[in-house]
PDB file of C-alpha atoms in Angstrom:
ATOM      1  CA  PHE F   1      -7.117  -8.006  -5.856  1.00 63.00           C
ATOM      2  CA  LEU F   2      -4.958  -5.524  -3.913  1.00 61.00           C
ATOM      3  CA  VAL F   3      -2.079  -6.054  -6.317  1.00 60.00           C
ATOM      4  CA  ARG F   4      -4.356  -5.227  -9.268  1.00 68.00           C
ATOM      5  CA  VAL F   5      -5.646  -2.077  -7.535  1.00 66.00           C
ATOM      6  CA  PHE F   6      -2.102  -0.990  -6.674  1.00 64.00           C
ATOM      7  CA  THR F   7      -0.978  -1.600 -10.264  1.00 66.00           C
ATOM      8  CA  GLN F   8      -3.833   0.514 -11.617  1.00 68.00           C
ATOM      9  CA  PHE F   9      -3.065   3.351  -9.194  1.00 68.00           C
ATOM     10  CA  ALA F  10       0.652   3.178  -9.995  1.00 67.00           C
ATOM     11  CA  SER F  11      -0.099   3.261 -13.724  1.00 69.00           C
ATOM     12  CA  PHE F  12      -2.448   6.215 -13.266  1.00 67.00           C
ATOM     13  CA  PHE F  13       0.081   8.234 -11.261  1.00 65.00           C
ATOM     14  CA  ASN F  14       2.885   7.339 -13.674  1.00 64.00           C
ATOM     15  CA  HIS F  15       0.741   8.730 -16.500  1.00 61.00           C
ATOM     16  CA  LEU F  16       0.162  11.871 -14.449  1.00 61.00           C
ATOM     17  CA  VAL F  17       3.871  12.266 -13.756  1.00 60.00           C
ATOM     18  CA  LEU F  18       4.790  11.648 -17.393  1.00 58.00           C
ATOM     19  CA  GLY F  19       2.144  14.159 -18.416  1.00 59.00           C
ATOM     20  CA  GLY F  20       3.625  16.626 -15.948  1.00 54.00           C
ATOM     21  CA  ALA F  21       7.105  15.995 -17.347  1.00 51.00           C
ATOM     22  CA  HIS F  22       5.816  16.542 -20.890  1.00 52.00           C
ATOM     23  CA  PHE F  23       4.115  19.745 -19.753  1.00 52.00           C
ATOM     24  CA  LEU F  24       7.364  20.820 -18.098  1.00 50.00           C
ATOM     25  CA  ASP F  25       9.309  20.171 -21.317  1.00 49.00           C
ATOM     26  CA  ARG F  26       6.763  22.161 -23.334  1.00 50.00           C
ATOM     27  CA  THR F  27       6.843  25.107 -20.952  1.00 48.00           C
ATOM     28  CA  GLN F  28      10.608  25.403 -20.638  1.00 52.00           C
ATOM     29  CA  TYR F  29      10.472  27.858 -23.496  1.00 51.00           C
ATOM     30  CA  ARG F  30       7.901  29.967 -21.640  1.00 52.00           C
ATOM     31  CA  PRO F  31       9.541  31.091 -18.370  1.00 51.00           C
ATOM     32  CA  ALA F  32       6.302  32.452 -16.887  1.00 52.00           C
ATOM     33  CA  HIS F  33       4.869  28.940 -16.595  1.00 56.00           C
ATOM     34  CA  TYR F  34       8.085  27.140 -15.661  1.00 60.00           C
ATOM     35  CA  ASN F  35       7.655  27.381 -11.883  1.00 68.00           C
ATOM     36  CA  GLU F  36       4.014  26.342 -12.094  1.00 70.00           C
ATOM     37  CA  ALA F  37       4.886  23.286 -14.191  1.00 69.00           C
ATOM     38  CA  ALA F  38       7.773  22.349 -11.909  1.00 71.00           C
ATOM     39  CA  ASN F  39       5.565  22.646  -8.829  1.00 74.00           C
ATOM     40  CA  CYS F  40       2.892  20.533 -10.523  1.00 76.00           C
ATOM     41  CA  LEU F  41       5.447  17.836 -11.375  1.00 75.00           C
ATOM     42  CA  ILE F  42       6.854  17.835  -7.837  1.00 78.00           C
ATOM     43  CA  LEU F  43       3.337  17.545  -6.431  1.00 79.00           C
ATOM     44  CA  LEU F  44       2.511  14.621  -8.728  1.00 79.00           C
ATOM     45  CA  ILE F  45       5.715  12.798  -7.799  1.00 80.00           C
ATOM     46  CA  THR F  46       5.001  13.382  -4.103  1.00 81.00           C
ATOM     47  CA  ILE F  47       1.455  12.034  -4.461  1.00 82.00           C
ATOM     48  CA  ARG F  48       2.729   8.985  -6.346  1.00 79.00           C
ATOM     49  CA  ASN F  49       5.307   8.276  -3.634  1.00 81.00           C
ATOM     50  CA  GLN F  50       2.727   8.677  -0.873  1.00 84.00           C
ATOM     51  CA  VAL F  51       0.296   6.319  -2.614  1.00 82.00           C
ATOM     52  CA  SER F  52       3.105   3.803  -3.089  1.00 81.00           C
ATOM     53  CA  ASP F  53       4.009   4.055   0.607  1.00 84.00           C
ATOM     54  CA  LEU F  54       0.345   3.709   1.571  1.00 84.00           C
ATOM     55  CA  PHE F  55      -0.054   0.488  -0.400  1.00 85.00           C
ATOM     56  CA  CYS F  56       3.211  -0.841   1.037  1.00 85.00           C
ATOM     57  CA  LEU F  57       1.884  -0.198   4.553  1.00 86.00           C
ATOM     58  CA  LEU F  58      -1.461  -1.782   3.682  1.00 86.00           C
ATOM     59  CA  ARG F  59       0.332  -4.861   2.365  1.00 87.00           C
ATOM     60  CA  LEU F  60       2.371  -5.114   5.574  1.00 90.00           C
ATOM     61  CA  GLN F  61      -0.723  -4.659   7.741  1.00 91.00           C
ATOM     62  CA  PHE F  62      -2.537  -7.358   5.791  1.00 90.00           C
ATOM     63  CA  ALA F  63       0.422  -9.717   6.284  1.00 91.00           C
ATOM     64  CA  LEU F  64       0.403  -8.907  10.010  1.00 92.00           C
ATOM     65  CA  LEU F  65      -3.345  -9.576  10.167  1.00 93.00           C
ATOM     66  CA  LEU F  66      -2.827 -12.988   8.548  1.00 93.00           C
ATOM     67  CA  LYS F  67      -0.089 -13.818  11.075  1.00 94.00           C
ATOM     68  CA  MET F  68      -2.325 -12.729  13.950  1.00 96.00           C
ATOM     69  CA  LEU F  69      -5.198 -14.871  12.660  1.00 96.00           C
ATOM     70  CA  ARG F  70      -2.844 -17.848  12.382  1.00 96.00           C
ATOM     71  CA  LEU F  71      -1.661 -17.258  15.948  1.00 96.00           C
ATOM     72  CA  LEU F  72      -5.260 -17.012  17.144  1.00 96.00           C
ATOM     73  CA  ARG F  73      -6.075 -20.293  15.405  1.00 97.00           C
ATOM     74  CA  LEU F  74      -3.084 -21.969  17.079  1.00 97.00           C
ATOM     75  CA  GLN F  75      -4.086 -20.594  20.478  1.00 97.00           C
ATOM     76  CA  PHE F  76      -7.623 -21.879  19.996  1.00 97.00           C
ATOM     77  CA  ALA F  77      -6.276 -25.326  19.031  1.00 96.00           C
ATOM     78  CA  LEU F  78      -4.104 -25.326  22.168  1.00 97.00           C
ATOM     79  CA  LEU F  79      -7.102 -24.368  24.304  1.00 96.00           C
ATOM     80  CA  LEU F  80      -9.117 -27.249  22.840  1.00 96.00           C
ATOM     81  CA  LYS F  81      -6.292 -29.692  23.580  1.00 96.00           C
ATOM     82  CA  MET F  82      -6.016 -28.430  27.145  1.00 95.00           C
ATOM     83  CA  LEU F  83      -9.777 -28.787  27.650  1.00 95.00           C
ATOM     84  CA  ARG F  84      -9.617 -32.294  26.200  1.00 95.00           C
ATOM     85  CA  LEU F  85      -6.811 -33.245  28.596  1.00 94.00           C
ATOM     86  CA  LEU F  86      -8.751 -31.752  31.493  1.00 92.00           C
ATOM     87  CA  TYR F  87     -11.836 -33.744  30.485  1.00 92.00           C
ATOM     88  CA  LEU F  88      -9.801 -36.968  30.217  1.00 92.00           C
ATOM     89  CA  GLN F  89      -8.216 -36.333  33.605  1.00 91.00           C
ATOM     90  CA  PHE F  90     -11.575 -36.105  35.389  1.00 87.00           C
ATOM     91  CA  ALA F  91     -13.451 -38.689  33.328  1.00 77.00           C
TER      92      ALA F  91
END
C-alpha cells in the first residue's frame, strides 16, 4: 500500500516538475517571467525531494517498528519459557 501511495506521489510531483520545465522553456523568450518560472521549478524540485525523503524515512521507521515488534515477541516467548521453568522447578 505504501509503495503504491509513494509511486502516485512521485508521479504527481514528476508531472509538476516536467510542467514547470515546460513552462520554463516557454518563458525563456520572455525575460520578465524567467525568474518566476525558475523559482517555481526550483520549488517543485525541492518539494519532490522532500516528499521522497519523507517516504524514505517512513519506510525506515516502518522497518524499525517491525524489528521492534519481532524483538518484543521474542522477549515475550523468553518470559513464557522462564515462567514455565520456574513452574516446573517448584511443582
